[in-house]
Short mmCIF file of C-alpha atoms and ligand atoms in Angstrom, two decimals:
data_model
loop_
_atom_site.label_atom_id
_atom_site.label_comp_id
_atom_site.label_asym_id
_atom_site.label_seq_id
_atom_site.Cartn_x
_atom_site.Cartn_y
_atom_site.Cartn_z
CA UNK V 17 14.54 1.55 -52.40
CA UNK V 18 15.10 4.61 -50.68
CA UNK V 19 13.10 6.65 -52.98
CA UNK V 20 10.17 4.27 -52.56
CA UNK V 21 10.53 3.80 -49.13
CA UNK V 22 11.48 7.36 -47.91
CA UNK V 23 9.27 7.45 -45.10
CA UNK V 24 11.25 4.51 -43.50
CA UNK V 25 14.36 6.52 -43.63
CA UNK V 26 18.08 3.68 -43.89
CA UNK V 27 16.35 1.07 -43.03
CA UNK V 28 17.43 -2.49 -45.44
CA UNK V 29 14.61 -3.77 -47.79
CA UNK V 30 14.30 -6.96 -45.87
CA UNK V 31 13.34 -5.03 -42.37
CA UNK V 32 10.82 -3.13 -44.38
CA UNK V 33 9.62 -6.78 -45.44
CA UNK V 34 9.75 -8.43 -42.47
CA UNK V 35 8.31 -5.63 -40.35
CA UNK V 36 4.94 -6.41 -42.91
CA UNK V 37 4.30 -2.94 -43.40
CA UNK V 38 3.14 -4.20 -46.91
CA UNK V 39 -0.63 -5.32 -46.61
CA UNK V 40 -0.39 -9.14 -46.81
CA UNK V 41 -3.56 -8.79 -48.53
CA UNK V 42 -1.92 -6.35 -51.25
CA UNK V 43 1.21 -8.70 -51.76
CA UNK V 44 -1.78 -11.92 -52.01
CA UNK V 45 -3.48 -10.22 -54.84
CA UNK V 46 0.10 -9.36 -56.49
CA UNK V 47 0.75 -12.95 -56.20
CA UNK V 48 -2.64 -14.14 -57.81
CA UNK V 49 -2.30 -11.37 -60.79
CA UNK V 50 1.45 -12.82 -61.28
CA UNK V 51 0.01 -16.33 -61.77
CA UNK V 52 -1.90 -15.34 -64.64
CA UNK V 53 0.83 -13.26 -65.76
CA UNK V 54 3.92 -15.04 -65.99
CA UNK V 55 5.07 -12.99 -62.51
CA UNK V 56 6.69 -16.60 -60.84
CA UNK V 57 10.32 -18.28 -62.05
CA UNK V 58 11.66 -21.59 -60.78
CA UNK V 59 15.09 -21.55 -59.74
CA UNK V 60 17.62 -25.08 -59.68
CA UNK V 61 19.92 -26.25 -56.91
CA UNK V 62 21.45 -29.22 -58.30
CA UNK V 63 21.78 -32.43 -55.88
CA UNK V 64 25.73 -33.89 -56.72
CA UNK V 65 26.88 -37.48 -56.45
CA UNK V 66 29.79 -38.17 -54.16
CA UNK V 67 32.31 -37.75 -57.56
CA UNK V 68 30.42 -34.16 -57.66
CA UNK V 69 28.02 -34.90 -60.51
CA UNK V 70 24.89 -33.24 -61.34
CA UNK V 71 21.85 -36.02 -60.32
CA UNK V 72 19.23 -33.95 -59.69
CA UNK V 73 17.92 -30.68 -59.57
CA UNK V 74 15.79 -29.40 -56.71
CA UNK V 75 13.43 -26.87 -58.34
CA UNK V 76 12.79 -23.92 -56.14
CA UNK V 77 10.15 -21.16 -56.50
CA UNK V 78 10.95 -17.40 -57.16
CA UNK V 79 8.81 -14.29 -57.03
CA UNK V 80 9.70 -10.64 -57.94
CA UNK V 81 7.57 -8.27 -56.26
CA UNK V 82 7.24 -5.28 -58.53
CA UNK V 83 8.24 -2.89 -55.51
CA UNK V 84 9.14 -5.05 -52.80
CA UNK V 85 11.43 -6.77 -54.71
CA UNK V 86 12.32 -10.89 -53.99
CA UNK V 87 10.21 -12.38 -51.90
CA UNK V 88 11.08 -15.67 -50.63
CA UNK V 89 9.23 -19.12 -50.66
CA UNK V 90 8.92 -18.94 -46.68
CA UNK V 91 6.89 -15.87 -47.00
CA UNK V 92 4.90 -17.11 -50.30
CA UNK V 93 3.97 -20.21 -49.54
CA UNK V 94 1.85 -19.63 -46.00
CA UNK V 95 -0.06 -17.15 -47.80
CA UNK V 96 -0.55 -19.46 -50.95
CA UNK V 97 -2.15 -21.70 -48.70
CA UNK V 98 -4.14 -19.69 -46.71
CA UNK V 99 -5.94 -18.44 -50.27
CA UNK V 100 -5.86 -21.98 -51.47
CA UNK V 101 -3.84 -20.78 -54.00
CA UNK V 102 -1.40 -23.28 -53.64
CA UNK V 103 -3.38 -25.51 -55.68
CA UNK V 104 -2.97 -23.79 -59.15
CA UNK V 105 0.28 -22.06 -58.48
CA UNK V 106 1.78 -25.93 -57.59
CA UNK V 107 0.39 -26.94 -60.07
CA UNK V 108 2.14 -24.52 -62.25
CA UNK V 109 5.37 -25.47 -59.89
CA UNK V 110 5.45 -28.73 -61.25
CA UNK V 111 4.48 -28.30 -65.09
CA UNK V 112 7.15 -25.87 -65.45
CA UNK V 113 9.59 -27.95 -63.65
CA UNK V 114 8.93 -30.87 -66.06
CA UNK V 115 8.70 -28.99 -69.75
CA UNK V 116 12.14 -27.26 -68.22
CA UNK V 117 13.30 -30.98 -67.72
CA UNK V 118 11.96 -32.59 -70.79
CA UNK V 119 13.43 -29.20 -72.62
CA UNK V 120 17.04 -29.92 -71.80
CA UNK V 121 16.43 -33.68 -72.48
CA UNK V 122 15.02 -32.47 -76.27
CA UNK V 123 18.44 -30.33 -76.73
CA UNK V 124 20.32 -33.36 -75.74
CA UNK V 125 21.85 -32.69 -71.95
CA UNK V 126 22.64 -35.67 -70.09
CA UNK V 127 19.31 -36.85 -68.24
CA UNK V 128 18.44 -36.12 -64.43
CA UNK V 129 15.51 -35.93 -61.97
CA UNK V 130 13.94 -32.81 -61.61
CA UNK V 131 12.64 -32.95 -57.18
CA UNK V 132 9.52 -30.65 -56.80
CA UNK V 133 8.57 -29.46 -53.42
CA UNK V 134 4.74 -30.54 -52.52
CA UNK V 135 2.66 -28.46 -50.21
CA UNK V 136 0.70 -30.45 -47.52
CA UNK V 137 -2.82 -28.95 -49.08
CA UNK V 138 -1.60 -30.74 -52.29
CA UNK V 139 -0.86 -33.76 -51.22
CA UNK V 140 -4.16 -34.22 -48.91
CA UNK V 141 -6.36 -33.92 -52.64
CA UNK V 142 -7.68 -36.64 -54.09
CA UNK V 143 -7.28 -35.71 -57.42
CA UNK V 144 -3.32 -35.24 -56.71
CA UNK V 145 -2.22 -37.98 -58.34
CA UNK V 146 -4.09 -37.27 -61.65
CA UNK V 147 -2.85 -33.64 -61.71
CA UNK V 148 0.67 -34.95 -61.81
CA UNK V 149 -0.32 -37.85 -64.26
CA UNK V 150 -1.44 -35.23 -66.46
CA UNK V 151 1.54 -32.70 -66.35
CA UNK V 152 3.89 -35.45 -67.30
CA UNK V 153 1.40 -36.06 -70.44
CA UNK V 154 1.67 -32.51 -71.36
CA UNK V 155 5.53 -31.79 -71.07
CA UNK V 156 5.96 -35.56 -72.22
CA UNK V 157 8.71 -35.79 -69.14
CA UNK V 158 9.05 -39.84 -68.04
CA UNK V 159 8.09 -40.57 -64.75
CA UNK V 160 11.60 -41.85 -63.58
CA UNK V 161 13.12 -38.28 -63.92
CA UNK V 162 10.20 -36.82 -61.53
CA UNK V 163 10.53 -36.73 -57.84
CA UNK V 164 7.85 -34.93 -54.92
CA UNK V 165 9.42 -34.30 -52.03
CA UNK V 166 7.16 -34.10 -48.68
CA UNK V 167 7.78 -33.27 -45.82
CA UNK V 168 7.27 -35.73 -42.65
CA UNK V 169 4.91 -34.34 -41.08
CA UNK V 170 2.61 -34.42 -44.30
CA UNK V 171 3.05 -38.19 -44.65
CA UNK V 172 2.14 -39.25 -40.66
CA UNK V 173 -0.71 -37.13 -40.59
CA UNK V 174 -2.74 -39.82 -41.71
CA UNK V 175 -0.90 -42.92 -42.07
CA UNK V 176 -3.61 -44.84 -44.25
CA UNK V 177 -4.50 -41.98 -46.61
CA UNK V 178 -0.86 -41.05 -47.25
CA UNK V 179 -0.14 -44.70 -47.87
CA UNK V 180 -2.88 -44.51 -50.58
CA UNK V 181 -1.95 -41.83 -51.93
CA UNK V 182 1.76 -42.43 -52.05
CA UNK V 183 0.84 -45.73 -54.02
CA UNK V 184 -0.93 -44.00 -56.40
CA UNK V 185 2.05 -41.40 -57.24
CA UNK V 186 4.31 -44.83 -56.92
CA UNK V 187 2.22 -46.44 -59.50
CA UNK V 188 2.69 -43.34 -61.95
CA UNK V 189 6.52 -44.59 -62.09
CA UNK V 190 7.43 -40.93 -60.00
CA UNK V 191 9.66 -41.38 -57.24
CA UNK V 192 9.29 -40.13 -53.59
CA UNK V 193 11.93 -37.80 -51.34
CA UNK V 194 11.39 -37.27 -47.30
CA UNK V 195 12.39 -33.35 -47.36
CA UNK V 196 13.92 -31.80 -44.29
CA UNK V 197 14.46 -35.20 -42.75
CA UNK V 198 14.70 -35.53 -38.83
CA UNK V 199 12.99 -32.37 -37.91
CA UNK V 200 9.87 -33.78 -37.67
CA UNK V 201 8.01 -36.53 -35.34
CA UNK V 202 7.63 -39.49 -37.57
CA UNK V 203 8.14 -42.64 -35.81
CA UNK V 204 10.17 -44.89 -37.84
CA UNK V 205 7.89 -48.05 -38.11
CA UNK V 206 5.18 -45.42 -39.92
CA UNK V 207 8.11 -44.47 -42.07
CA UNK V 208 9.36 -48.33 -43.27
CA UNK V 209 6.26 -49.12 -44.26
CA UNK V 210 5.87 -45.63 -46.35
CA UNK V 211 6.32 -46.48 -50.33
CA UNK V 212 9.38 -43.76 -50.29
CA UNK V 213 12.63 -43.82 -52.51
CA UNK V 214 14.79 -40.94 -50.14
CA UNK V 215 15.01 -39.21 -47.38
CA UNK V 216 17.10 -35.33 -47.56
CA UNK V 217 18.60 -34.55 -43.80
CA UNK V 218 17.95 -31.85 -43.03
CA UNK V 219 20.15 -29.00 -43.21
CA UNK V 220 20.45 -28.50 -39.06
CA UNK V 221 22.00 -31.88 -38.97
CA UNK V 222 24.62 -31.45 -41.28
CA UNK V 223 25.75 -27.64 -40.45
CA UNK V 224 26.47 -28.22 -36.99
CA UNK V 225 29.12 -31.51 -37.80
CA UNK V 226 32.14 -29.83 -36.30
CA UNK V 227 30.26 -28.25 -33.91
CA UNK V 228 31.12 -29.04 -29.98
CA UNK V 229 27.69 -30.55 -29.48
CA UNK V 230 27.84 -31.99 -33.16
CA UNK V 231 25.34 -33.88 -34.33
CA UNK V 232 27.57 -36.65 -36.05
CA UNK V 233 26.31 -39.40 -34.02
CA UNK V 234 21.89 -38.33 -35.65
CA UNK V 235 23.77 -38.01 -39.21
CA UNK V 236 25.55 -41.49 -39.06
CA UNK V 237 21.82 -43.25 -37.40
CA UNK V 238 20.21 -41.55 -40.52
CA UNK V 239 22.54 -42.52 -42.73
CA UNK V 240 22.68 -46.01 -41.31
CA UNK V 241 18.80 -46.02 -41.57
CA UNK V 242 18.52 -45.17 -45.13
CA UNK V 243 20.94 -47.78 -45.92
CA UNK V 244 19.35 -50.83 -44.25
CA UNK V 245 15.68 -49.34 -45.60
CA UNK V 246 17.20 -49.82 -48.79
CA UNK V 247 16.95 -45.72 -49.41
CA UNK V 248 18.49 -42.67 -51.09
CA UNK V 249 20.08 -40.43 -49.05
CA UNK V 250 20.48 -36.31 -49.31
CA UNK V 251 22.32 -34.38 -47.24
CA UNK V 252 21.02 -30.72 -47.78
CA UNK V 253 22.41 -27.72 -46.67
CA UNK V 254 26.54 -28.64 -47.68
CA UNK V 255 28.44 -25.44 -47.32
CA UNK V 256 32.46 -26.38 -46.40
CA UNK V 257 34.40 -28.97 -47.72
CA UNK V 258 34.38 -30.58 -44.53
CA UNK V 259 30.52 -31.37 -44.15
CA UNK V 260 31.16 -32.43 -47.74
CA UNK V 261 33.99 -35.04 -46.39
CA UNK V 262 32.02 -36.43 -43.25
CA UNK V 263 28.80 -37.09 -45.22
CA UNK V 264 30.85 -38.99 -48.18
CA UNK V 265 32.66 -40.82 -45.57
CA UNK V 266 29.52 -42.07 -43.80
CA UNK V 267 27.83 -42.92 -47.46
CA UNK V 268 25.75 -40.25 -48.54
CA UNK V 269 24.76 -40.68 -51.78
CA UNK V 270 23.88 -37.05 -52.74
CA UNK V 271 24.42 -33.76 -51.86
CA UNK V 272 23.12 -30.48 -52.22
CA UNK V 273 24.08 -26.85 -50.80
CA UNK V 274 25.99 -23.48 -51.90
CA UNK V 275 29.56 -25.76 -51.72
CA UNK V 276 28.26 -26.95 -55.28
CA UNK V 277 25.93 -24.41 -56.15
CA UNK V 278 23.29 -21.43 -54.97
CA UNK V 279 19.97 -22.02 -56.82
CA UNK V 280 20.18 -21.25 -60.03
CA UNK V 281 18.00 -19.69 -63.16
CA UNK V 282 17.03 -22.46 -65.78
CA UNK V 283 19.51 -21.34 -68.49
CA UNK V 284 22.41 -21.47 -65.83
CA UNK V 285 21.19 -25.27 -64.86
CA UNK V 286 21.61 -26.49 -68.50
CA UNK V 287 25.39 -25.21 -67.95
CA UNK V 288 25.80 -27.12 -65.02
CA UNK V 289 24.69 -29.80 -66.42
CA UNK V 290 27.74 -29.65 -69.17
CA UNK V 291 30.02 -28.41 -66.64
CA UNK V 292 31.66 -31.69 -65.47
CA UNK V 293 31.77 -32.75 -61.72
CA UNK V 294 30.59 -29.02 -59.69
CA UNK V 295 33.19 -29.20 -56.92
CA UNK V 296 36.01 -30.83 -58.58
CA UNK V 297 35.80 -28.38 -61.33
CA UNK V 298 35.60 -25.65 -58.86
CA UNK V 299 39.04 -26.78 -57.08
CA UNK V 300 40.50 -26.80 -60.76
CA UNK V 301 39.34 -23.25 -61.11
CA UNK V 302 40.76 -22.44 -57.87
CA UNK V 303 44.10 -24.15 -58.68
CA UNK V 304 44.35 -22.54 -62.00
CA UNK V 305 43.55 -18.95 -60.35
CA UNK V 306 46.33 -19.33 -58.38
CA UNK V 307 49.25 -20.62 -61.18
P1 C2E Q 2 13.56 -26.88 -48.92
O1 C2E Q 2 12.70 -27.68 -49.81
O2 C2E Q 2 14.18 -27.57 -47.76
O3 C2E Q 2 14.65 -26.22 -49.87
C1 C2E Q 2 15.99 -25.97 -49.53
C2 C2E Q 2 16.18 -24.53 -49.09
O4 C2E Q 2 17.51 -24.40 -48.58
C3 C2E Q 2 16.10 -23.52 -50.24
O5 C2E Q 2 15.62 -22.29 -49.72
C4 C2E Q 2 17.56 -23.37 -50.64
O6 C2E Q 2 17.85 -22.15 -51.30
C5 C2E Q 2 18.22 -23.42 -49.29
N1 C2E Q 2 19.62 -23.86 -49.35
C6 C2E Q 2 20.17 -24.68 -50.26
N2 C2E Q 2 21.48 -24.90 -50.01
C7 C2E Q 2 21.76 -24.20 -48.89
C8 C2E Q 2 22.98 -24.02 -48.12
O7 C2E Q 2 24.05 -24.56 -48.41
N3 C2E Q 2 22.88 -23.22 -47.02
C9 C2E Q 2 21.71 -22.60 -46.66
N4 C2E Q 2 21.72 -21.82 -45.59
N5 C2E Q 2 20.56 -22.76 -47.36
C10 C2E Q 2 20.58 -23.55 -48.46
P2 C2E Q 2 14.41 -21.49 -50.41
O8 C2E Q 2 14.54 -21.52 -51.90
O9 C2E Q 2 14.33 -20.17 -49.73
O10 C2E Q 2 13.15 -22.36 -50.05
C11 C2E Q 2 12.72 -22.50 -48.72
C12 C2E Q 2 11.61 -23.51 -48.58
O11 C2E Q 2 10.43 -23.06 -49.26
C13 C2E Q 2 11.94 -24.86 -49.23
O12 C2E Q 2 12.74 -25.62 -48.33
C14 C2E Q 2 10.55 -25.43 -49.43
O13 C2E Q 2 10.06 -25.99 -48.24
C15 C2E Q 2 9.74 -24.18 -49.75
N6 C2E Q 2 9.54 -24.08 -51.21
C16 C2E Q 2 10.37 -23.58 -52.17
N7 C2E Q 2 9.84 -23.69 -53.39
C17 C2E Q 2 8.61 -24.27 -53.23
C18 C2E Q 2 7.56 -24.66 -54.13
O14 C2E Q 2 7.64 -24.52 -55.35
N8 C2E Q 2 6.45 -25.23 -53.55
C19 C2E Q 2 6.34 -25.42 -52.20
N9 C2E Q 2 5.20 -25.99 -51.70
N10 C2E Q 2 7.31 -25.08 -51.32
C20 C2E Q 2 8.43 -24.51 -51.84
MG1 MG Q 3 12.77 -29.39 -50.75
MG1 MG Q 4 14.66 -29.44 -47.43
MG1 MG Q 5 14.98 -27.36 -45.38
#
């Protein structure tokens, strides 16, 4: 980078980024060209089961910048949605999350969801629920191993047109995921009567358990919540073996974070999904490193 960036003298790659001295407007049209070139890849965080079993994979957009190098989803996605072109690039999103799904399916891995991330500008169209119809139709992935996940504040914005629209993805047979859980301002009544399958904690919850001011007593109501709601629960963000213990203890179904693994490339998720249980293998590894 230093040859590129000379001018800027030591200074890391991401301080360059973050400083924008890149022309937003350069990186939007590098972003449009990559669409119709192939420029985007989807990464995979699995989601394990208390026994450390892949359930689910979270499907997570990458983009290589030709010179600037990764660029990461919190940078993409405001300027996706600025240009509207969130629309077509989601909709890529979620096609190439399902033909990966379906593909591992064909070649015989054991089958799991696949949990797409849904931008609010997708979610408000009214011809949402027939773009997803239709990408299940073309990778020929069932509806039971698809799951959006919104965020809160997408789903109270407008209570009656999110129910709608939620029944509509419902009736599809897809199923429904409350991303980043607790951070937002969703009363619960709006949220019982919301045709949802699972709410994911967010990650602030869960990484400050052993803090001093831990925030035990918010995971335990969630957790409680979910439960009597008659709802999935994922705890995102799992990074020690203790978070790991607390959230199993309280009844967590599922959990995701580096603990089990960083987001991975699609020919790395088929592994995983042949690997056995993630973190009970991993303590194997460990214990056979050390005899
Ligand atoms: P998210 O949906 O809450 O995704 C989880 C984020 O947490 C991911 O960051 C993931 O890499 C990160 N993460 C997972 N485990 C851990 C952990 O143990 N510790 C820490 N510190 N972080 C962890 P990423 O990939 O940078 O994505 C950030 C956000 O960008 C996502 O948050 C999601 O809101 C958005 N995003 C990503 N891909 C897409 C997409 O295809 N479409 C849309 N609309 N948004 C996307
Ligand atoms: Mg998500
Ligand atoms: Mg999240
Ligand atoms: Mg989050």
């Amino acid at each position: 980078y230093e040859a590129k960036f000379g001018n800027y003298g030591t200074r890391t790659f991401s301080s360059v980024l973050n400083q924008a001295l890149i022309d937003r407007r350069e990186l939007e049209q590098e972003m449009a060209s990559a669409l119709e070139h192939g420029g985007y890849e989807l990464h995979y965080q699995p989601q394990c089961d208390q026994n450390g079993r892949v359930a689910a994979f979270e499907a997570l957009l990458r983009f290589t910048h030709p010179t600037l190098g990764v660029v990461p989803p919190s940078r993409l996605v405001p300027i996706a949605e600025e240009s509207q072109m969130i629309i077509s690039l989601g909709t890529w999103v979620l096609r190439e999350a399902c033909r990966h799904n379906r593909q591992w399916q064909l070649e015989g891995y054991p089958p799991v969801r696949v949990a797409v991330n849904i931008s609010s500008m997708q979610f408000a169209r009214e011809d949402f629920a027939d773009s997803v119809a239709k990408v299940l139709e073309e990778t020929g992935l069932a509806p039971e191993f698809l799951e959006l996940e919104l965020t809160e504040s997408v789903v109270v914005k407008d209570f009656t047109e999110s129910t709608r629209q939620l029944q509509r993805l419902k009736r599809l047979g897809v199923s429904i995921a409350i991303d980043d859980f607790g951070t937002g301002y969703s009363s619960l009544n709006y949220l019982h009567r919301l045709p949802i399958d699972r709410l994911k904690i967010d990650r602030s919850f869960i990484q400050v358990l052993s803090a001093p001011n831990s925030t035990l007593p918010i995971l335990e109501a969630i957790i409680a919540m979910a439960k009597n709601m008659e709802l999935g629960v994922v705890g995102e963000g799992v990074e020690t073996d203790e978070q790991r213990a607390m959230l199993c203890l309280k009844g967590c179904d599922l959990l995701q974070g580096f603990l089990y693994s960083r987001p991975v490339s699609a020919d790395r998720a088929k592994f995983l999904l042949q690997a056995g249980p993630l973190y009970e293998s991993m303590l194997r590894e460990d214990a056979l490193a050390v005899a």
